[in-house]
């Protein structure tokens, strides 16, 4: 595909996009954010740097979108609708197996460090990762409110993301091990649902 | 004080210890963990490197103990006993004002990053900071169980530290602001106490 054709169509295929995001994540795991170059991404994916910049604007945006695309918690949350908050949160957890969760945890730890020296990365993360996830969690929670599982004014509703993210981070720091499905499921049942006053069984 | 006198007495005074820990934290804020040297600590505190090594073993242990000494959540938790779990957790939060919490948050963020490249720092943190805090939170929780505020088999008990630490970390990442007293107090009332089934008022 020539540059002109790409520019005219202005969008690449979903398959090509997935392949490209996968290559970005591989490079991130290999060299980290600071050492990652658009040249390396172009070489690895056999695309031109011009195409990458036109499609993604820059390295920070490309990385944020690649992470969002790969995150089971990010993409596809809207497809989950089991009929109960517990079911939805458990289904969400079970989307990634323990091996994926460990890889994801290592990747996010590296990126959380890179964010400090790169305000553009933090901005891209907010826009493409954090805000969409907050919005999706709110939709999931709103359905629980609509079903009568959670009171509309439950004060824990505003801490949904804090509770969930906290479990992942604290598990890594306190227990020196990556979060497992079993850990997250028991945390949801012991902390998140009781705090929200939602049924645990 | 000569080296020999220090060795004989084997312990420095609490005032001198506090002064030394303060200087270590100042240096940490100025240059970060990796650039901190025992030479700089010795110069800043007008002590000999030999004394520092004899008393603390090494840089990792010295830093971990300095952080523990400065942390309102670390030292003095055992002095808090208000008669209710909510009172204890609120008193704990109110020990440090928002300015101290912001400084502490920045310091801990820097150290959390340093931990990745320094296994000896992680080991010192576990031994001198994390494990004592876990033990102290367990005592505080045990008193709540003894008073009948929390059921002995409440499943959230094992997540006490995860809930608390999660609030601090997620606040910084999600909301891009340091945790304030108001934030932590409302998180305790909305999440921690309901999850534990403890009275909120």
Coordinates of C-alpha atoms in Angstrom, one line a residue:
Chain A
X1 CA 0.0 0.0 0.0
X2 CA 1.5 3.4 -1.0
X3 CA 1.5 6.5 1.1
X4 CA -1.0 8.2 -1.1
X5 CA -3.4 5.3 -0.9
X6 CA -3.2 5.3 2.9
X7 CA -3.7 9.1 3.0
X8 CA -6.7 8.8 0.8
X9 CA -8.3 6.0 2.7
X10 CA -7.2 7.8 5.9
X11 CA -7.9 4.6 8.0
X12 CA -5.9 1.4 8.1
X13 CA -7.7 -2.0 8.5
X14 CA -8.5 -3.2 12.0
X15 CA -6.2 -6.3 11.4
X16 CA -3.3 -4.0 10.4
X17 CA -4.0 -1.8 13.4
X18 CA -4.0 -4.8 15.8
X19 CA -0.7 -6.0 14.3
X20 CA 0.8 -2.6 14.7
X21 CA -0.3 -2.2 18.3
X22 CA 1.1 -5.7 19.1
X23 CA 4.4 -4.6 17.7
X24 CA 4.4 -1.4 19.8
X25 CA 3.7 -3.4 22.9
X26 CA 6.5 -5.9 22.1
X27 CA 8.9 -3.1 21.6
X28 CA 7.8 -1.5 24.9
X29 CA 8.4 -4.7 26.8
X30 CA 11.8 -5.0 25.1
X31 CA 13.3 -1.5 25.5
X32 CA 10.8 0.6 27.6
X33 CA 9.1 3.8 26.7
X34 CA 12.0 6.2 26.8
X35 CA 14.2 4.1 24.4
X36 CA 11.3 3.3 22.1
X37 CA 11.6 5.3 18.8
X38 CA 9.2 5.8 15.9
X39 CA 12.0 4.5 13.7
X40 CA 12.0 1.2 15.5
X41 CA 8.2 1.0 15.3
X42 CA 8.3 1.8 11.5
X43 CA 11.0 -0.9 10.9
X44 CA 9.3 -3.5 13.0
X45 CA 6.0 -3.0 11.3
X46 CA 7.3 -2.3 7.8
X47 CA 5.5 1.0 7.7
X48 CA 6.8 4.5 7.0
X49 CA 7.3 7.0 9.8
X50 CA 5.2 9.5 7.9
X51 CA 2.2 7.0 8.0
X52 CA 2.7 6.5 11.8
X53 CA 2.8 10.2 12.5
X54 CA -0.2 10.9 10.2
X55 CA -2.3 8.2 11.8
X56 CA -1.3 8.6 15.5
X57 CA 0.2 12.1 15.8
X58 CA 3.2 10.9 17.9
X59 CA 4.8 8.4 20.1
X60 CA 2.7 9.1 23.3
X61 CA -0.6 8.8 21.5
X62 CA 0.5 5.6 19.6
X63 CA 1.6 4.0 22.9
X64 CA -1.6 5.0 24.8
X65 CA -3.8 3.6 22.0
X66 CA -1.7 0.4 21.8
X67 CA -2.1 -0.1 25.6
X68 CA -5.8 0.6 25.4
X69 CA -6.3 -1.8 22.5
X70 CA -4.5 -4.6 24.4
X71 CA -6.2 -4.1 27.8
X72 CA -9.0 -6.5 28.5
X73 CA -10.3 -4.0 31.0
X74 CA -10.2 -1.2 28.3
X75 CA -11.6 -2.6 25.1
X76 CA -14.8 -4.6 25.2
X77 CA -16.1 -3.6 28.6
X78 CA -19.2 -2.4 26.9
X79 CA -19.8 -5.9 25.6
X80 CA -20.1 -7.3 29.1
X81 CA -23.7 -7.4 30.4
X82 CA -24.4 -10.4 32.6
X83 CA -27.4 -9.0 34.5
X84 CA -25.6 -8.4 37.8
X85 CA -22.8 -6.1 39.0
X86 CA -21.0 -9.1 40.5
X87 CA -21.3 -11.0 37.2
X88 CA -20.1 -8.1 35.2
X89 CA -17.0 -7.5 37.4
X90 CA -16.2 -11.2 37.5
X91 CA -16.6 -11.5 33.7
X92 CA -14.3 -8.5 33.3
X93 CA -11.6 -10.1 35.5
X94 CA -11.9 -13.5 33.7
X95 CA -11.2 -11.9 30.3
X96 CA -7.5 -12.0 31.0
X97 CA -5.7 -15.1 32.3
X98 CA -3.0 -14.9 35.0
X99 CA -0.2 -14.9 32.4
X100 CA -1.7 -11.9 30.6
X101 CA -2.3 -10.1 33.9
X102 CA 1.3 -10.6 34.9
X103 CA 2.6 -9.2 31.5
X104 CA 0.1 -6.4 31.7
X105 CA 1.1 -5.6 35.3
X106 CA 4.8 -5.4 34.3
X107 CA 4.0 -3.2 31.3
X108 CA 1.9 -0.8 33.3
X109 CA 4.5 -0.5 36.0
X110 CA 7.1 0.5 33.4
X111 CA 4.7 3.0 31.8
X112 CA 3.7 4.5 35.2
X113 CA 7.4 5.3 35.7
X114 CA 7.7 6.8 32.2
X115 CA 4.7 9.1 32.8
X116 CA 6.7 11.1 35.3
X117 CA 9.3 12.4 32.8
X118 CA 6.8 12.6 29.9
X119 CA 3.8 15.0 30.4
X120 CA 2.7 14.2 26.8
X121 CA 2.4 10.5 27.7
X122 CA 0.4 11.4 30.8
X123 CA -1.9 13.5 28.7
X124 CA -2.3 10.7 26.1
X125 CA -3.0 8.2 28.9
X126 CA -5.7 10.4 30.4
X127 CA -7.4 11.0 27.0
X128 CA -7.2 7.5 25.5
X129 CA -7.0 5.2 28.5
X130 CA -8.1 6.6 31.8
X131 CA -11.1 8.7 30.8
X132 CA -12.7 6.0 28.5
X133 CA -12.3 3.4 31.2
X134 CA -13.8 5.7 33.8
X135 CA -16.8 6.3 31.5
X136 CA -17.2 2.5 30.9
X137 CA -17.1 1.7 34.6
X138 CA -19.7 4.4 35.1
X139 CA -22.0 2.8 32.5
X140 CA -21.6 -0.6 34.2
X141 CA -22.3 1.0 37.5
X142 CA -25.3 2.9 36.1
X143 CA -26.9 -0.4 35.0
X144 CA -26.5 -1.8 38.5
X145 CA -28.2 1.4 39.8
X146 CA -31.0 0.9 37.2
X147 CA -31.5 -2.7 38.3
X148 CA -31.7 -1.6 41.9
X149 CA -28.5 -3.3 43.0
X150 CA -26.7 -0.2 44.1
X151 CA -28.3 2.9 45.6
X152 CA -28.0 6.0 43.3
X153 CA -26.4 8.0 46.1
X154 CA -24.0 5.3 47.4
X155 CA -20.9 7.2 48.3
X156 CA -18.6 4.4 47.1
X157 CA -19.7 4.9 43.5
X158 CA -17.3 7.7 43.1
X159 CA -14.4 5.4 44.2
X160 CA -15.1 2.6 41.8
X161 CA -11.8 3.1 39.8
X162 CA -9.8 3.8 43.0
X163 CA -10.9 0.5 44.5
X164 CA -10.2 -1.5 41.4
X165 CA -6.9 0.1 40.4
X166 CA -5.8 0.1 44.1
X167 CA -6.1 -3.7 44.2
X168 CA -3.7 -4.1 41.2
X169 CA -1.1 -1.7 42.5
X170 CA -1.2 -2.7 46.1
X171 CA -1.0 -6.4 45.2
X172 CA 2.2 -5.7 43.4
X173 CA 3.7 -3.5 46.1
X174 CA 2.6 -5.3 49.2
X175 CA 2.6 -8.9 48.2
X176 CA 5.4 -8.7 45.6
X177 CA 3.4 -10.7 43.2
X178 CA 1.3 -9.9 40.2
X179 CA -2.5 -9.9 40.7
X180 CA -4.1 -13.2 39.8
X181 CA -7.7 -13.8 38.8
X182 CA -8.3 -15.5 42.2
X183 CA -7.0 -12.4 44.0
X184 CA -9.1 -9.9 42.1
X185 CA -12.2 -12.1 42.3
X186 CA -11.9 -12.3 46.1
X187 CA -11.1 -8.6 46.4
X188 CA -14.3 -7.8 44.3
X189 CA -16.4 -10.0 46.6
X190 CA -14.8 -8.8 49.9
X191 CA -14.3 -5.1 49.2
X192 CA -15.9 -3.6 46.1
X193 CA -19.4 -5.2 46.2
X194 CA -19.9 -4.7 50.0
X195 CA -18.7 -1.1 49.8
X196 CA -21.3 -0.5 47.1
X197 CA -23.9 -2.4 49.0
X198 CA -24.4 -4.7 46.1
X199 CA -25.3 -8.4 46.4
X200 CA -22.2 -10.7 46.8
X201 CA -24.1 -13.9 45.9
Chain B
X1 CA 31.8 12.1 70.1
X2 CA 34.6 9.8 69.0
X3 CA 34.1 6.6 67.0
X4 CA 35.1 4.5 70.0
X5 CA 32.5 6.2 72.3
X6 CA 29.8 5.6 69.7
X7 CA 30.8 1.9 69.3
X8 CA 30.8 1.4 73.1
X9 CA 27.4 3.0 73.6
X10 CA 26.2 1.3 70.5
X11 CA 23.1 3.6 70.3
X12 CA 22.8 7.3 69.3
X13 CA 20.4 9.5 71.1
X14 CA 16.8 9.7 69.8
X15 CA 17.3 13.5 69.0
X16 CA 20.4 12.8 67.0
X17 CA 18.6 9.9 65.2
X18 CA 15.7 12.2 64.3
X19 CA 18.1 14.9 63.0
X20 CA 19.9 12.3 60.9
X21 CA 16.7 10.9 59.5
X22 CA 15.5 14.4 58.6
X23 CA 18.8 15.1 56.7
X24 CA 18.4 11.8 54.8
X25 CA 14.9 12.7 53.7
X26 CA 16.0 16.2 52.7
X27 CA 18.8 14.7 50.5
X28 CA 16.3 12.2 49.0
X29 CA 14.0 15.0 48.0
X30 CA 16.9 16.9 46.5
X31 CA 18.7 14.2 44.5
X32 CA 16.7 11.0 44.6
X33 CA 17.7 7.6 45.9
X34 CA 20.1 6.6 43.1
X35 CA 22.2 9.8 43.4
X36 CA 22.1 9.7 47.2
X37 CA 25.5 8.7 48.7
X38 CA 26.6 7.8 52.2
X39 CA 29.3 10.5 51.7
X40 CA 26.7 13.1 51.3
X41 CA 24.7 11.9 54.3
X42 CA 27.9 11.9 56.4
X43 CA 28.8 15.5 55.2
X44 CA 25.3 16.8 55.8
X45 CA 25.0 15.3 59.2
X46 CA 28.6 15.9 60.3
X47 CA 29.1 12.2 61.1
X48 CA 31.6 9.6 59.8
X49 CA 30.7 7.1 57.2
X50 CA 32.0 4.4 59.5
X51 CA 29.4 5.4 62.1
X52 CA 26.6 5.4 59.5
X53 CA 27.5 1.9 58.3
X54 CA 27.9 0.5 61.8
X55 CA 24.6 1.9 62.9
X56 CA 22.5 1.2 59.8
X57 CA 24.3 -1.4 57.7
X58 CA 23.9 0.5 54.4
X59 CA 22.1 3.0 52.3
X60 CA 18.9 1.0 51.7
X61 CA 18.4 0.3 55.4
X62 CA 19.1 3.9 56.4
X63 CA 16.6 5.2 53.8
X64 CA 13.9 2.7 54.8
X65 CA 14.3 3.6 58.5
X66 CA 14.3 7.3 57.8
X67 CA 11.1 7.0 55.8
X68 CA 9.5 4.9 58.5
X69 CA 10.5 7.4 61.2
X70 CA 9.0 10.3 59.2
X71 CA 5.8 8.5 58.2
X72 CA 2.8 9.5 60.4
X73 CA 1.2 6.2 59.3
X74 CA 4.3 4.3 60.4
X75 CA 5.4 5.6 63.7
X76 CA 2.9 6.1 66.4
X77 CA 0.1 4.1 65.0
X78 CA 0.2 2.1 68.3
X79 CA -0.5 5.3 70.2
X80 CA -3.9 5.8 68.5
X81 CA -6.8 4.2 70.4
X82 CA -10.0 6.3 70.1
X83 CA -12.4 3.5 71.0
X84 CA -13.8 3.0 67.4
X85 CA -12.3 1.8 64.1
X86 CA -13.7 4.9 62.4
X87 CA -12.1 7.1 65.1
X88 CA -8.8 5.3 64.8
X89 CA -8.6 5.6 61.0
X90 CA -9.7 9.2 61.0
X91 CA -7.1 10.0 63.7
X92 CA -4.5 8.3 61.7
X93 CA -5.4 10.4 58.6
X94 CA -5.4 13.6 60.6
X95 CA -1.9 13.1 61.9
X96 CA -0.5 14.6 58.7
X97 CA -1.7 17.8 57.1
X98 CA -2.3 18.1 53.4
X99 CA 1.1 19.7 52.8
X100 CA 2.9 16.8 54.6
X101 CA 0.8 14.3 52.6
X102 CA 1.8 15.9 49.3
X103 CA 5.5 15.9 50.2
X104 CA 5.2 12.3 51.4
X105 CA 3.3 11.3 48.3
X106 CA 6.1 12.8 46.1
X107 CA 8.8 11.1 48.1
X108 CA 7.1 7.7 48.1
X109 CA 6.5 7.9 44.3
X110 CA 10.3 8.5 43.8
X111 CA 11.2 5.6 46.1
X112 CA 8.7 3.3 44.5
X113 CA 10.5 3.9 41.2
X114 CA 13.9 3.3 42.8
X115 CA 12.8 0.0 44.3
X116 CA 12.7 -1.5 40.8
X117 CA 16.4 -1.2 40.2
X118 CA 17.4 -1.9 43.8
X119 CA 16.4 -5.2 45.3
X120 CA 18.2 -4.3 48.6
X121 CA 15.9 -1.3 48.9
X122 CA 12.8 -3.4 48.3
X123 CA 14.1 -5.8 51.0
X124 CA 14.8 -3.0 53.5
X125 CA 11.3 -1.5 52.7
X126 CA 9.6 -4.9 53.4
X127 CA 11.5 -5.4 56.6
X128 CA 11.4 -1.9 58.1
X129 CA 8.3 -0.3 56.6
X130 CA 5.7 -2.6 55.1
X131 CA 5.8 -5.5 57.6
X132 CA 5.7 -3.3 60.7
X133 CA 2.8 -1.3 59.2
X134 CA 0.9 -4.4 58.3
X135 CA 1.4 -5.7 61.9
X136 CA 0.1 -2.3 63.3
X137 CA -3.0 -2.2 61.0
X138 CA -3.7 -5.8 62.2
X139 CA -3.5 -4.7 65.9
X140 CA -5.9 -1.8 65.1
X141 CA -8.3 -4.1 63.3
X142 CA -8.0 -6.8 66.1
X143 CA -9.2 -4.2 68.6
X144 CA -12.2 -3.5 66.4
X145 CA -12.9 -7.2 66.3
X146 CA -12.6 -7.4 70.1
X147 CA -15.0 -4.5 70.5
X148 CA -17.5 -6.3 68.2
X149 CA -17.3 -3.7 65.4
X150 CA -15.9 -6.1 62.8
X151 CA -16.7 -9.8 62.4
X152 CA -13.7 -12.0 63.1
X153 CA -14.1 -13.7 59.7
X154 CA -14.9 -10.6 57.6
X155 CA -13.2 -11.2 54.3
X156 CA -12.2 -7.6 53.8
X157 CA -9.9 -7.8 56.9
X158 CA -7.2 -9.3 54.7
X159 CA -7.4 -6.4 52.3
X160 CA -7.0 -3.6 54.9
X161 CA -3.6 -2.4 53.5
X162 CA -4.7 -2.9 49.9
X163 CA -7.7 -0.6 50.4
X164 CA -5.7 2.1 52.2
X165 CA -2.6 2.0 50.0
X166 CA -4.8 1.8 46.9
X167 CA -6.5 5.1 47.8
X168 CA -3.2 7.0 47.9
X169 CA -1.8 5.5 44.7
X170 CA -5.0 5.7 42.6
X171 CA -5.7 9.3 43.8
X172 CA -2.3 10.3 42.3
X173 CA -2.7 8.3 39.1
X174 CA -6.4 8.9 38.3
X175 CA -7.0 12.4 39.7
X176 CA -3.5 13.8 39.1
X177 CA -3.5 15.3 42.6
X178 CA -2.0 14.3 45.9
X179 CA -4.4 12.7 48.4
X180 CA -5.9 15.3 50.8
X181 CA -7.2 14.7 54.3
X182 CA -10.8 15.3 53.0
X183 CA -10.3 12.7 50.2
X184 CA -8.9 10.0 52.6
X185 CA -11.6 10.6 55.2
X186 CA -14.4 10.2 52.7
X187 CA -12.7 7.1 51.2
X188 CA -12.5 5.6 54.7
X189 CA -16.2 6.3 55.3
X190 CA -17.4 5.2 51.8
X191 CA -15.2 2.2 51.1
X192 CA -13.1 0.9 54.0
X193 CA -15.7 0.9 56.9
X194 CA -18.6 -0.4 54.7
X195 CA -16.4 -3.2 53.3
X196 CA -15.5 -4.2 56.9
X197 CA -19.1 -3.9 58.0
X198 CA -18.0 -1.4 60.7
X199 CA -20.1 1.5 61.8
X200 CA -19.7 4.7 59.8
X201 CA -21.3 7.0 62.4

